[in-house]
Amino acid sequence: MQDAITSVINSSDIQGKYLDAGALEKLTNYFATGELRVRAATTISANAATIVKEAVAKSLLYSDITRPGGNMYTTRRYAACIRDLDYYLRYATYAMLAGDPSILDERVLNGLKETYNSLGVPIGATVQAIQAMKEVTAGLVGPDAGKEMGVYFDYICSGLS
Ligand SMILES: CCC1=C(C)/C(=C/C2=NC(=C\c3[nH]c(/C=C4\NC(=O)[C@H](C)[C@H]4CC)c(C)c3CCC(=O)O)/C(CCC(=O)O)=C2C)NC1=O
């Protein structure tokens, strides 16, 4: 896993150079938003269950997915879906704190699309639920932190698509 700091240092090191202006600007921006990130992570962790619940209500409840024949039907599958959404929220929060998406590639997206396809978990509906979490989260943490979290929710969606 990388973060904003190791990522710019690694790429400067590969070139055998000190940090250039672009790299320094990335770091300055990362440090300047540090408090915002920590505050957002605190709010998200205190409200995680509510975020997931509201996102499900906005996107999946009362659709065919929760009726007999749907992929969320039966409490076992419903619970698996809620658990998956909680994974996405928690890992997006880690990535937002790190300022880097690599943890998502390594611990969430690796093999996920194949698993979903083999189990018949609908990817379009999953993406909708993640987009709903993005909206609910932004409503809770405010526009600046919401935009930052949005980067990583979108990253998960494109990794699944
Ligand atoms: C931390 C990284 C990580 C991820 C991401 C993860 C995902 C993940 N979700 C799974 C299943 C599942 N995922 C869903 C999810 C959904 N079905 C829907 O219709 C909705 C659209 C959607 C929720 C948004 C469901 C229903 C299953 C169970 C499918 C089945 O067994 O038939 C499975 C198969 C094994 C299991 O049931 O536990 C994995 C590996 N596991 C991990 O360790």
PDB file of C-alpha atoms and ligand atoms in Angstrom, residues 60 65 70-72 76-78 80-85 87-88 90-91 107-108 112 115-116 119 121-122 125-126 129, ligand 1:
ATOM      1  CA  LEU A  60     -31.664  -0.988  -3.719  1.00  0.00           C
ATOM      2  CA  ILE A  65     -33.065  -7.147  -6.344  1.00  0.00           C
ATOM      3  CA  GLY A  70     -33.091 -11.100  -6.883  1.00  0.00           C
ATOM      4  CA  ASN A  71     -29.464 -11.324  -5.801  1.00  0.00           C
ATOM      5  CA  MET A  72     -30.149  -9.709  -2.398  1.00  0.00           C
ATOM      6  CA  ARG A  76     -27.865 -14.376   3.944  1.00  0.00           C
ATOM      7  CA  ARG A  77     -27.415 -12.580   0.634  1.00  0.00           C
ATOM      8  CA  TYR A  78     -28.880  -9.335   1.954  1.00  0.00           C
ATOM      9  CA  ALA A  80     -23.492 -10.199   2.302  1.00  0.00           C
ATOM     10  CA  CYS A  81     -24.447  -7.122   0.280  1.00  0.00           C
ATOM     11  CA  ILE A  82     -24.549  -4.853   3.350  1.00  0.00           C
ATOM     12  CA  ARG A  83     -21.187  -6.262   4.428  1.00  0.00           C
ATOM     13  CA  ASP A  84     -19.715  -5.553   0.967  1.00  0.00           C
ATOM     14  CA  LEU A  85     -20.939  -1.938   1.106  1.00  0.00           C
ATOM     15  CA  TYR A  87     -16.062  -2.854   3.064  1.00  0.00           C
ATOM     16  CA  TYR A  88     -16.257  -0.253   0.279  1.00  0.00           C
ATOM     17  CA  ARG A  90     -14.152   1.507   5.109  1.00  0.00           C
ATOM     18  CA  TYR A  91     -11.545   1.019   2.373  1.00  0.00           C
ATOM     19  CA  ARG A 107      -7.282  -5.357  -0.871  1.00  0.00           C
ATOM     20  CA  VAL A 108     -10.643  -4.754  -2.554  1.00  0.00           C
ATOM     21  CA  LEU A 112     -13.589  -8.835  -7.237  1.00  0.00           C
ATOM     22  CA  THR A 115     -16.036 -13.155  -8.031  1.00  0.00           C
ATOM     23  CA  TYR A 116     -19.147 -11.036  -8.629  1.00  0.00           C
ATOM     24  CA  LEU A 119     -21.791 -15.500  -8.195  1.00  0.00           C
ATOM     25  CA  VAL A 121     -23.864 -10.377  -8.154  1.00  0.00           C
ATOM     26  CA  PRO A 122     -25.124  -7.528 -10.376  1.00  0.00           C
ATOM     27  CA  ALA A 125     -26.715  -2.273  -9.029  1.00  0.00           C
ATOM     28  CA  THR A 126     -23.550  -2.407  -6.915  1.00  0.00           C
ATOM     29  CA  ALA A 129     -25.327   1.602  -4.312  1.00  0.00           C
TER      30      ALA A 129
HETATM   31  C1  LIG B   1     -12.542  -6.573   1.728  1.00  0.00           C
HETATM   32  C2  LIG B   1     -12.578  -7.092   0.365  1.00  0.00           C
HETATM   33  C3  LIG B   1     -13.731  -8.037   0.060  1.00  0.00           C
HETATM   34  C4  LIG B   1     -14.792  -7.817  -0.788  1.00  0.00           C
HETATM   35  C5  LIG B   1     -15.064  -6.577  -1.535  1.00  0.00           C
HETATM   36  C6  LIG B   1     -15.584  -9.011  -0.801  1.00  0.00           C
HETATM   37  C7  LIG B   1     -16.713  -9.211  -1.583  1.00  0.00           C
HETATM   38  C8  LIG B   1     -17.488 -10.399  -1.744  1.00  0.00           C
HETATM   39  N1  LIG B   1     -18.834 -10.386  -1.870  1.00  0.00           N
HETATM   40  C9  LIG B   1     -19.300 -11.668  -1.974  1.00  0.00           C
HETATM   41  C10 LIG B   1     -20.642 -12.095  -2.075  1.00  0.00           C
HETATM   42  C11 LIG B   1     -21.807 -11.305  -2.230  1.00  0.00           C
HETATM   43  N2  LIG B   1     -21.900  -9.978  -2.506  1.00  0.00           N
HETATM   44  C12 LIG B   1     -23.229  -9.598  -2.623  1.00  0.00           C
HETATM   45  C13 LIG B   1     -23.579  -8.205  -2.911  1.00  0.00           C
HETATM   46  C14 LIG B   1     -24.675  -7.662  -3.566  1.00  0.00           C
HETATM   47  N3  LIG B   1     -25.712  -8.328  -4.185  1.00  0.00           N
HETATM   48  C15 LIG B   1     -26.586  -7.428  -4.712  1.00  0.00           C
HETATM   49  O1  LIG B   1     -27.585  -7.725  -5.384  1.00  0.00           O
HETATM   50  C16 LIG B   1     -26.218  -6.046  -4.411  1.00  0.00           C
HETATM   51  C17 LIG B   1     -26.280  -5.153  -5.635  1.00  0.00           C
HETATM   52  C18 LIG B   1     -24.821  -6.200  -3.828  1.00  0.00           C
HETATM   53  C19 LIG B   1     -24.560  -5.298  -2.602  1.00  0.00           C
HETATM   54  C20 LIG B   1     -24.388  -3.860  -3.009  1.00  0.00           C
HETATM   55  C21 LIG B   1     -24.015 -10.743  -2.383  1.00  0.00           C
HETATM   56  C22 LIG B   1     -25.541 -10.842  -2.372  1.00  0.00           C
HETATM   57  C23 LIG B   1     -23.122 -11.831  -2.158  1.00  0.00           C
HETATM   58  C24 LIG B   1     -23.479 -13.279  -1.888  1.00  0.00           C
HETATM   59  C25 LIG B   1     -23.726 -13.971  -3.211  1.00  0.00           C
HETATM   60  C26 LIG B   1     -24.028 -15.428  -3.065  1.00  0.00           C
HETATM   61  O2  LIG B   1     -23.357 -16.116  -2.263  1.00  0.00           O
HETATM   62  O3  LIG B   1     -24.936 -15.885  -3.738  1.00  0.00           O
HETATM   63  C27 LIG B   1     -18.166 -12.559  -1.943  1.00  0.00           C
HETATM   64  C28 LIG B   1     -18.234 -14.061  -2.055  1.00  0.00           C
HETATM   65  C29 LIG B   1     -17.954 -14.735  -0.724  1.00  0.00           C
HETATM   66  C30 LIG B   1     -18.934 -14.354   0.350  1.00  0.00           C
HETATM   67  O4  LIG B   1     -20.164 -14.505   0.161  1.00  0.00           O
HETATM   68  O5  LIG B   1     -18.475 -13.823   1.371  1.00  0.00           O
HETATM   69  C31 LIG B   1     -17.040 -11.772  -1.826  1.00  0.00           C
HETATM   70  C32 LIG B   1     -15.608 -12.261  -1.814  1.00  0.00           C
HETATM   71  N4  LIG B   1     -15.011  -9.912   0.052  1.00  0.00           N
HETATM   72  C33 LIG B   1     -13.885  -9.360   0.581  1.00  0.00           C
HETATM   73  O6  LIG B   1     -13.113  -9.912   1.415  1.00  0.00           O
END
